[in-house]
Coordinates of C-alpha atoms in Angstrom, one line a residue:
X1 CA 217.1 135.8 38.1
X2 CA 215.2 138.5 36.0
X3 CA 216.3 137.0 32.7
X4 CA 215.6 133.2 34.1
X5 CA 212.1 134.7 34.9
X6 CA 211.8 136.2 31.7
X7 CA 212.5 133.0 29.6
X8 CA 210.3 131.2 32.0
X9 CA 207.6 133.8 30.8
X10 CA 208.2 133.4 27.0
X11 CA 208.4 129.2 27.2
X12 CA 204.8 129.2 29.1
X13 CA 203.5 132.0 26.1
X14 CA 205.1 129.0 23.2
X15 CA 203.5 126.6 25.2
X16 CA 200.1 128.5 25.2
X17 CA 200.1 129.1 21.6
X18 CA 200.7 126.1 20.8
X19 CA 198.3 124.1 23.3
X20 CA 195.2 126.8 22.1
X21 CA 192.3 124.8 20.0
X22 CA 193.0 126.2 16.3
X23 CA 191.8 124.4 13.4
X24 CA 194.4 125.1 10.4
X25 CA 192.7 124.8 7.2
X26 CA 195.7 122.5 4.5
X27 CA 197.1 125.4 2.9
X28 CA 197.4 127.5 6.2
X29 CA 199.1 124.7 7.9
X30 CA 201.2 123.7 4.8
X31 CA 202.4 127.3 4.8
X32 CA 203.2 127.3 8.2
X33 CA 205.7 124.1 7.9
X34 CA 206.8 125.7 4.9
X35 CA 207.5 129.3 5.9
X36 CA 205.7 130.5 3.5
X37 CA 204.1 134.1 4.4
X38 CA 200.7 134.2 5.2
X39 CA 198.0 136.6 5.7
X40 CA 195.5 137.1 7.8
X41 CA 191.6 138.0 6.2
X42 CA 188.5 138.4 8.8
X43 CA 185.0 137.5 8.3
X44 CA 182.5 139.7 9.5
X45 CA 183.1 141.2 6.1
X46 CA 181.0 138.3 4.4
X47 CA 178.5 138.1 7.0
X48 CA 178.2 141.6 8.2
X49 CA 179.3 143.9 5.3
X50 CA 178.3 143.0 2.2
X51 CA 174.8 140.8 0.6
X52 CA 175.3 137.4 -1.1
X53 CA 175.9 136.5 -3.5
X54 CA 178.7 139.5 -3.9
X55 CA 180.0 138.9 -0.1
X56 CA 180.9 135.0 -1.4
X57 CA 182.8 136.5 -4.8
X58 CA 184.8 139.2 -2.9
X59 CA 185.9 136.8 -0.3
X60 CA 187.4 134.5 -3.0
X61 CA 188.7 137.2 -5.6
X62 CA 190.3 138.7 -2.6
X63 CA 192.0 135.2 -1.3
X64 CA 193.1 135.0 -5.5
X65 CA 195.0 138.3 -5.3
X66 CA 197.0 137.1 -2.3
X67 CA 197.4 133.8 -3.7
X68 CA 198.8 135.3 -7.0
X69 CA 201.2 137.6 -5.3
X70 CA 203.0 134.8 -3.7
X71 CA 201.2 134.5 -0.3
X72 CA 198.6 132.3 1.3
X73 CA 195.4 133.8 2.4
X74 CA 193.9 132.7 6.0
X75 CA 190.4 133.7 6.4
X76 CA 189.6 133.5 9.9
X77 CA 186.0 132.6 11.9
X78 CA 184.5 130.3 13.8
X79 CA 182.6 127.5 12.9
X80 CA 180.2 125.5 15.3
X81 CA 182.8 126.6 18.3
X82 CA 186.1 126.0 16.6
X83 CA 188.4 129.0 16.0
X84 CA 189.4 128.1 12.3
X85 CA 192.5 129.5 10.7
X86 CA 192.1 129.3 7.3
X87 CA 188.9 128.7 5.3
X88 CA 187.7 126.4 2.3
X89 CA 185.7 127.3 -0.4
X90 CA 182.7 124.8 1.4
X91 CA 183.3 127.1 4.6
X92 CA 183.3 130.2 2.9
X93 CA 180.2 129.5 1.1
X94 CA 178.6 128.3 4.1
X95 CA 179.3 131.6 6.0
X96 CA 178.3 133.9 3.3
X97 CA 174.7 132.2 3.5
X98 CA 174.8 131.4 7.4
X99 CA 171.9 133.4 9.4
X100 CA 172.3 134.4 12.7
X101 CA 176.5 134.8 12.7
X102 CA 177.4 136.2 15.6
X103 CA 179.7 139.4 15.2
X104 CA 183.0 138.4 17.5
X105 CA 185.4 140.7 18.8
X106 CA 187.6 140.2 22.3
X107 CA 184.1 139.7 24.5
X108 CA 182.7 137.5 22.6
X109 CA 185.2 135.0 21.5
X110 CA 185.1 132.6 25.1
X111 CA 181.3 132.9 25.0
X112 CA 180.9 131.4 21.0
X113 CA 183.3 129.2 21.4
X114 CA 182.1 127.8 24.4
X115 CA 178.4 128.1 23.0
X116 CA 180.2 126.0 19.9
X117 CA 178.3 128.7 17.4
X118 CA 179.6 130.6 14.1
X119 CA 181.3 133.3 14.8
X120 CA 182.8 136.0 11.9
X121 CA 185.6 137.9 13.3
X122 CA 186.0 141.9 13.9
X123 CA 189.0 143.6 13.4
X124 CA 189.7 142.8 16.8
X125 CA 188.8 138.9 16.8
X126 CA 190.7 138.6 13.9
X127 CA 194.2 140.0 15.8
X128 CA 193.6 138.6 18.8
X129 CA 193.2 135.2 16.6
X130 CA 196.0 136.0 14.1
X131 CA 198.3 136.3 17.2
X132 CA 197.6 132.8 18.5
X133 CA 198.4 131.7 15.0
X134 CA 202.1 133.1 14.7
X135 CA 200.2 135.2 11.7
X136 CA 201.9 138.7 11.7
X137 CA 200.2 140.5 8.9
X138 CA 196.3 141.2 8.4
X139 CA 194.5 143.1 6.0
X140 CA 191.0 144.3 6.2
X141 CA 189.4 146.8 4.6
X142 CA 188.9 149.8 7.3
X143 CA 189.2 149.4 11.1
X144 CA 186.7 150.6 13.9
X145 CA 187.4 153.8 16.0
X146 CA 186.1 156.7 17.7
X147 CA 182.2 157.0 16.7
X148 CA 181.2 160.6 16.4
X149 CA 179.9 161.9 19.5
X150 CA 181.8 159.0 21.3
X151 CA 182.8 161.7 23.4
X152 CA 179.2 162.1 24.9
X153 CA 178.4 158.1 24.3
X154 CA 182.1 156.3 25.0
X155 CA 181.2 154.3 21.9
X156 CA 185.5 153.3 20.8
X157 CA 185.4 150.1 18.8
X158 CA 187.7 147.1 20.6
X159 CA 189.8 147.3 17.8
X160 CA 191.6 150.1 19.0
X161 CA 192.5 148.9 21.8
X162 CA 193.4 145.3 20.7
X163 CA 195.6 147.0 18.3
X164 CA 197.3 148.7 21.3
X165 CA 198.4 145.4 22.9
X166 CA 199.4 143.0 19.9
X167 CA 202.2 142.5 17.6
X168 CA 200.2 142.9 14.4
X169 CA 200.4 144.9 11.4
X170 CA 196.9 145.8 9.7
X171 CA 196.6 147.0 6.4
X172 CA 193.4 149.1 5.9
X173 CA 192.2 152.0 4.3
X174 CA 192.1 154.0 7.5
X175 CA 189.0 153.8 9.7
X176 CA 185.7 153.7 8.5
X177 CA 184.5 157.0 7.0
X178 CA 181.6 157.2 9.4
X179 CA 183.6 157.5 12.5
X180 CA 185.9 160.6 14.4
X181 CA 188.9 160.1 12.5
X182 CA 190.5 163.0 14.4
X183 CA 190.2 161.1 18.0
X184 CA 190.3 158.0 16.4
X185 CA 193.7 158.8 15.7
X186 CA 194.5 160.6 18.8
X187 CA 193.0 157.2 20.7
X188 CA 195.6 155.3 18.4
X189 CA 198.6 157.5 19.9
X190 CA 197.4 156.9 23.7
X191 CA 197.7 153.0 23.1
X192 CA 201.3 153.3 21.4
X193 CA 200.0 152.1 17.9
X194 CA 202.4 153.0 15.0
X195 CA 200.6 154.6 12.0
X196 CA 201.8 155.0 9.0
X197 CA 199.9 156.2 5.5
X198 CA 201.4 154.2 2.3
X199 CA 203.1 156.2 0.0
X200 CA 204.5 159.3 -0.2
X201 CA 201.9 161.0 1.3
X202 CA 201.0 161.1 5.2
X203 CA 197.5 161.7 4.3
X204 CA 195.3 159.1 6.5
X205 CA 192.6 157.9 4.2
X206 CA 189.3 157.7 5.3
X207 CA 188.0 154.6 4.0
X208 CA 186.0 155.7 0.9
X209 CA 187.6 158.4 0.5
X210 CA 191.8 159.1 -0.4
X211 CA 191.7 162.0 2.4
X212 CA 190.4 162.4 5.7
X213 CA 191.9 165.8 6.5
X214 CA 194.7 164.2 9.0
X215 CA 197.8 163.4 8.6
X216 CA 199.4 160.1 9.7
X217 CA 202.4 160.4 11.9
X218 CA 204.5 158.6 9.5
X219 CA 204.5 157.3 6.2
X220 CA 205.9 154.1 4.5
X221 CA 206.6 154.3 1.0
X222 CA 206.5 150.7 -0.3
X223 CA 205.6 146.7 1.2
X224 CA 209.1 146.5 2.0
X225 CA 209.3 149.8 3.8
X226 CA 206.4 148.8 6.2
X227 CA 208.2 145.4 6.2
X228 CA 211.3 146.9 7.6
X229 CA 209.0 148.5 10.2
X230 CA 207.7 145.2 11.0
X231 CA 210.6 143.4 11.6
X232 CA 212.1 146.3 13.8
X233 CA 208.9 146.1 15.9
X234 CA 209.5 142.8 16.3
X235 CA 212.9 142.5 17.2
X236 CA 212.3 145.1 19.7
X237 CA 209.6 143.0 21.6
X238 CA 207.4 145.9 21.4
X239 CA 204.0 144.9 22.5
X240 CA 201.7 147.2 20.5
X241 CA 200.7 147.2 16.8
X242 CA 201.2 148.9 13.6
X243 CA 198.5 150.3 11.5
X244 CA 199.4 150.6 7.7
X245 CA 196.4 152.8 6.3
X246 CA 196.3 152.6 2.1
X247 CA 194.3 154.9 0.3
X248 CA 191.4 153.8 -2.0
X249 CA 192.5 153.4 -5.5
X250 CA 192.0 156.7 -7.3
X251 CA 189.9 155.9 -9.9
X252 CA 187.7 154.0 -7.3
X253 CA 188.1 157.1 -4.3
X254 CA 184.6 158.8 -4.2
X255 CA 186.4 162.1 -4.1
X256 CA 183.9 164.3 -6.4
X257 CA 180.3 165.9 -6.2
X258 CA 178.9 163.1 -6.7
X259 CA 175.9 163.8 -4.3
X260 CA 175.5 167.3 -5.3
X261 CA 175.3 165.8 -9.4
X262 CA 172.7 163.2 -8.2
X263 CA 170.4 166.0 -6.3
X264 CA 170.3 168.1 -9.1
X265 CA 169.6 165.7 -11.7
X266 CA 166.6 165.4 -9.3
X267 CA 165.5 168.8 -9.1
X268 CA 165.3 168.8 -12.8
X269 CA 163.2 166.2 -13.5
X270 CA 159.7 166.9 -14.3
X271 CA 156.9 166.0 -12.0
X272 CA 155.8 162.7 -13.3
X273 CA 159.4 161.7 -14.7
X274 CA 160.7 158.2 -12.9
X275 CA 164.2 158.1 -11.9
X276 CA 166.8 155.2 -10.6
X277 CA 170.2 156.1 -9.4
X278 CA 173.1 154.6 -9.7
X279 CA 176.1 156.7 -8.5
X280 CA 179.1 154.8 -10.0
X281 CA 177.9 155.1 -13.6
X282 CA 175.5 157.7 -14.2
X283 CA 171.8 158.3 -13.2
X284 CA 168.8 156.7 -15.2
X285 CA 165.8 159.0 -16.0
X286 CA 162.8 158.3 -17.6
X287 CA 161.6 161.1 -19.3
X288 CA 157.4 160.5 -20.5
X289 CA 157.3 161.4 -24.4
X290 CA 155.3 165.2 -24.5
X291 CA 151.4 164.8 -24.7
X292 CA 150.9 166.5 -27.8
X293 CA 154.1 164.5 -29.8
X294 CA 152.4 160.9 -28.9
X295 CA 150.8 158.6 -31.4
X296 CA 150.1 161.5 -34.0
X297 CA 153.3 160.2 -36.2
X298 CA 155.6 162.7 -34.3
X299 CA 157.0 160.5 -32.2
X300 CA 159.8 159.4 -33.4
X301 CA 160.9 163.1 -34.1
X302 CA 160.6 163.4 -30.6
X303 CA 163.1 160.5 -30.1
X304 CA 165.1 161.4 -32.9
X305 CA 165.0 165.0 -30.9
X306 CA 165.9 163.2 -27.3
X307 CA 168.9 161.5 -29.0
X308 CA 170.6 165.0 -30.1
X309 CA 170.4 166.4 -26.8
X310 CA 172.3 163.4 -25.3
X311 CA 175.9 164.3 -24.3
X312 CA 178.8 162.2 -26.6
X313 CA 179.4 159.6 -24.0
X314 CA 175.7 159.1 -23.0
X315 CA 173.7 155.7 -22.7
X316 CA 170.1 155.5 -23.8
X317 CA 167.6 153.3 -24.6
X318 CA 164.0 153.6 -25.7
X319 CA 160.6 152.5 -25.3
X320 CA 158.6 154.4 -27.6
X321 CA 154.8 153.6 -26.2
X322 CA 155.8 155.3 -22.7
X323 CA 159.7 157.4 -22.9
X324 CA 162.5 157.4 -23.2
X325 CA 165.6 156.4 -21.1
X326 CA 168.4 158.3 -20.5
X327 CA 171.6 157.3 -18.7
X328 CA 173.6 160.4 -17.9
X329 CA 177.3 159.8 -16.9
X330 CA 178.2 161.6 -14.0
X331 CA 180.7 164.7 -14.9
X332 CA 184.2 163.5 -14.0
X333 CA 185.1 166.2 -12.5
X334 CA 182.1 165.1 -10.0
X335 CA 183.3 162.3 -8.5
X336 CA 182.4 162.2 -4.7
X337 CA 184.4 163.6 -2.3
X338 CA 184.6 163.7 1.8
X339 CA 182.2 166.7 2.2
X340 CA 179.3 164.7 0.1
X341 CA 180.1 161.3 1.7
X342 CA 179.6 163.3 5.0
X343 CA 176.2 164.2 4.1
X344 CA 175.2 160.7 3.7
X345 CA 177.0 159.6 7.3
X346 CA 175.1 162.4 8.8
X347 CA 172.1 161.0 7.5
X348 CA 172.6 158.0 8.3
X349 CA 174.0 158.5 12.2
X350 CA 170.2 160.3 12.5
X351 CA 168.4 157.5 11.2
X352 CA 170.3 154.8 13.4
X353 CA 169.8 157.0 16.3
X354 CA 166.0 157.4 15.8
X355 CA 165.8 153.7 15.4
X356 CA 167.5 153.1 18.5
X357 CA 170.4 151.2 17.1
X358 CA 173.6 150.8 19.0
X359 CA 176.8 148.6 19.7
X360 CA 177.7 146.2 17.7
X361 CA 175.1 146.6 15.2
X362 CA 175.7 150.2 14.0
X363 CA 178.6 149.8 11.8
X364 CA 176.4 147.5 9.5
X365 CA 173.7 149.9 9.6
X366 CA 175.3 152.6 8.6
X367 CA 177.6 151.3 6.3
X368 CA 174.1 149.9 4.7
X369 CA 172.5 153.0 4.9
X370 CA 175.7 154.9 3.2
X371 CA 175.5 152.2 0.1
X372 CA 171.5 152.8 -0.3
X373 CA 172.1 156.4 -0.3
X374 CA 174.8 156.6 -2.8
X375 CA 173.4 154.3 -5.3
X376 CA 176.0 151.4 -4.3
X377 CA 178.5 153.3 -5.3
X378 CA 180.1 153.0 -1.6
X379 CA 179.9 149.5 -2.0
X380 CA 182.0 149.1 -5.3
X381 CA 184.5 151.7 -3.3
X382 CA 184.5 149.1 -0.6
X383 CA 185.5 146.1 -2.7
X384 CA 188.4 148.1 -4.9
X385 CA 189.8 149.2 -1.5
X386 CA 189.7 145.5 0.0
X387 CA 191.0 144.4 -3.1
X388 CA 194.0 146.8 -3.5
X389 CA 195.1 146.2 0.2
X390 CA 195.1 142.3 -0.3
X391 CA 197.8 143.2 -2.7
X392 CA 199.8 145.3 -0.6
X393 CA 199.1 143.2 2.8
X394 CA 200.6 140.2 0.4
X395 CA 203.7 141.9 -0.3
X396 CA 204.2 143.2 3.0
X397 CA 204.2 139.6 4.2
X398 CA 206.5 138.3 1.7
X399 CA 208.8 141.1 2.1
X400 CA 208.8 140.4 6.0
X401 CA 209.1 136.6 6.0
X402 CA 212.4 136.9 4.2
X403 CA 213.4 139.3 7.2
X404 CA 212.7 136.9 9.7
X405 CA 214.2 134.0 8.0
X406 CA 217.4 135.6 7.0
X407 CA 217.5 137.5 10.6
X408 CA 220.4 136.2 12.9
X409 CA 219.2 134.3 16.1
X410 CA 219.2 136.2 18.7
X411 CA 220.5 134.6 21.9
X412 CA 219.6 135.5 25.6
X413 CA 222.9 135.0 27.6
X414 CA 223.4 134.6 31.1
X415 CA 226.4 136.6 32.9
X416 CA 227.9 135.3 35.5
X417 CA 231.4 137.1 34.9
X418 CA 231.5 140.7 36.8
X419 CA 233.6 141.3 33.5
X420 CA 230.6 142.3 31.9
X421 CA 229.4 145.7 33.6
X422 CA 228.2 148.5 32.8
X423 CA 227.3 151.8 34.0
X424 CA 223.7 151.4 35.5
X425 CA 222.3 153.3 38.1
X426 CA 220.9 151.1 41.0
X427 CA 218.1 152.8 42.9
X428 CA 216.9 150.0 46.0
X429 CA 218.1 146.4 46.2
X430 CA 217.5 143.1 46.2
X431 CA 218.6 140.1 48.8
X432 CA 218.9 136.9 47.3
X433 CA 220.0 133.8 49.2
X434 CA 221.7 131.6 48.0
X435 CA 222.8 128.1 49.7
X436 CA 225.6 125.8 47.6
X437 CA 226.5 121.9 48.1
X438 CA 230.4 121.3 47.1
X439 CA 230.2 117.5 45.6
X440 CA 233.6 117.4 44.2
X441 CA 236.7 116.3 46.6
X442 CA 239.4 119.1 45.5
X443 CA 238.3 122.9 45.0
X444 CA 241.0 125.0 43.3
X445 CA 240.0 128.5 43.8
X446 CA 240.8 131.2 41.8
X447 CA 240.4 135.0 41.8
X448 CA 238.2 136.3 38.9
X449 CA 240.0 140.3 37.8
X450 CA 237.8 142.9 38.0
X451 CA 235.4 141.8 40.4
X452 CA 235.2 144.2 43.4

């Protein structure tokens, strides 16, 4: 009766699936009859995370690396009430400019929908709707967690615990620098989520950064590794997810001094020198040529001067009438690490609090604020990384699908022989009954062996 209960169970979960409103895009539903691996991509990164025109370009560069490493990509949102799995460049365009997008996670979903508004979807959204598709594999570039001082606020993103109750595997580059990543992980653990670092390392990334100080519980070493994992999940029937957290390509990681290089380049410029920043390349000052060198036919000594002073690798321009322009490189050993992206989370976490900004909307802010305070530097980090895990999610899912398709079908039998036992310890019982009609004239009965 338990089994005949439990296949009654899983027929009314196909019948859901398949009866709940999605709008396929072509090439997700093409896929899909196809069994071709696909992968899930949200959308609050185009609405919430980056500005346009460069939120519109990453979106399609990102669906181009999955599309060129054999997979399809489904971006995932909702558009005037429909949940749509899969996006066309017309859509994606449309949501990249769209005001007003409403940020959807779990709570929201019923309440868009319903409201038949635009909706990008979170981390959580994006499970909850890659689970209704039959979509096993999402990447995204860092999930939410624990947000410091979430001990004194209870402020734990949904993703955590959407991630505790689906079937999904995410690829990220850990959580979002400027969260708890020690109780983040600690909150993964209480809902049962697998985590693994990729590669050989168990070092859990931290978004912008290749280290967060934790360790991962596990590592996997390749796509098919994590496939494996996957697949053994699966058949299992466990009910919880599996985080797969990839560290920011090296030459992108902001793992140096970059802050500390860009605050003394400050402190040395003169009084009435202008400065612009930019992190990733180098800093731009503009030094005013001396009082006494100007228009008395020394000036271009004084350029000429300027010029010999500039390291090998330096960028310059001039302007003789008001300076000169100097575009240092930051030292490569100086290239940002944890402590100096701290400072500028720290900053930032004091600034949304004085403004009063909370829920839903803090993640944007800070992760604005972080960007304006390192030049946009944090931004560039935050494409590579979304970039790089497109690559891996894509192999992950092709490495997975040809699991599944060459797995044996498991079949649920039914015993009704006592020949089948086995040592199980019964603690209680159970009274069934049970009333038979004989339709057939003769009955030969027979004793079954082994049946006490």
């Amino acid at each position: 009766m338990a089994s005949l209960l439990k296949i009654s169970k899983h027929s009314l979960t196909l019948i859901r699936r398949y009866c709940t409103p999605l709008i396929y895009s072509d090439e997700v539903r093409t896929a899909k009859n196809d069994n071709k691996p696909i992968v899930a991509l949200e959308s609050t990164i185009i609405t919430h995370g980056m500005p346009y025109p460069k939120n519109l370009e990453t979106a399609m560069e990102v669906e181009d690396i999955i599309r060129k490493q054999g997979a399809v990509p489904a971006t995932i949102a909702i558009l005037k009430g429909q949940l749509t799995i899969g996006l066309t460049r017309t859509q994606l365009e449309y949501l990249a400019q769209a005001k007003d997008v409403i940020k959807a996670s779990r709570r929201d979903l019923a309440m868009v929908v319903a409201g038949k508004q635009d909706g990008a979807t979170t981390v959580a959204g994006t499970i909850i709707s890659a689970e209704l598709a039959d979509i096993p594999v999402f990447v995204t570039g860092g999930i939410g967690g624990v947000h410091r001082d979430g001990e004194k606020t209870l402020d734990v993103s949904a993703d955590l615990t959407e991630l505790g109750r689906s079937k999904t595997l995410v690829v990220c580059s850990g959580a979002k620098s400027i969260l708890d990543i020690g109780r983040t992980l600690e909150y993964l653990e209480t809902q049962g989520v697998t985590v693994c670092a990729f590669g050989e390392s168990k070092q859990f990334p931290a978004f912008y950064t290749r280290r967060s100080g934790f360790e991962a519980p596990y590592n996997v070493v390749d796509a098919e590794h994590a496939a494996s994992v996957l697949h053994a999940a699966r058949s299992l029937h466990l009910s919880s997810g599996i985080v797969v957290a990839v560290p920011v390509p090296e030459e992108s990681a902001m793992d140096g001094k970059e802050f500390e290089s860009f605050k003394l380049m400050l402190d040395m410029l003169p009084e009435n020198g202008i400065y612009a920043s930019n992190l990733s390349s180098g800093i731009v000052v503009a030094v005013p040529v001396p009082e006494e060198s100007a228009m008395d036919g020394k000036e271009f000594e004084s350029f000429k001067l300027m010029l010999d002073m500039l390291p090998e690798n330096g960028i310059y321009a001039s302007n003789l009438s008001s300076g000169i322009v100097v575009a240092v490189p930051v030292p490569e050993e100086s290239a940002m690490d944890e402590k100096k992206i701290g400072t500028a989370i720290s900053n930032a976490l004091r600034n949304a609090n004085d403004k009063g900004v909370r829920g839903k909307e803090i993640t944007p802010f800070l992760l604005a604020a972080v960007s304006a305070a390192t030049g946009g530097a944090s931004l560039n980090t935050n494409i590579a990384l979304i970039k790089n895990n497109a690559k891996v999610g894509a192999d992950i899912s092709i490495h997975y699908q040809k699991l599944r398709i060459n797995a044996p079908i498991q079949s649920r039998r039914l015993h009704t022989s006592c020949r089948h036992m086995s040592d199980v310890l019964v603690i209680g019982g159970a009274n069934v009954d049970r009333t038979y009609r004989i339709t057939e004239e003769k009955i030969q009965v027979s004793e079954v062996l082994g049946c006490g």
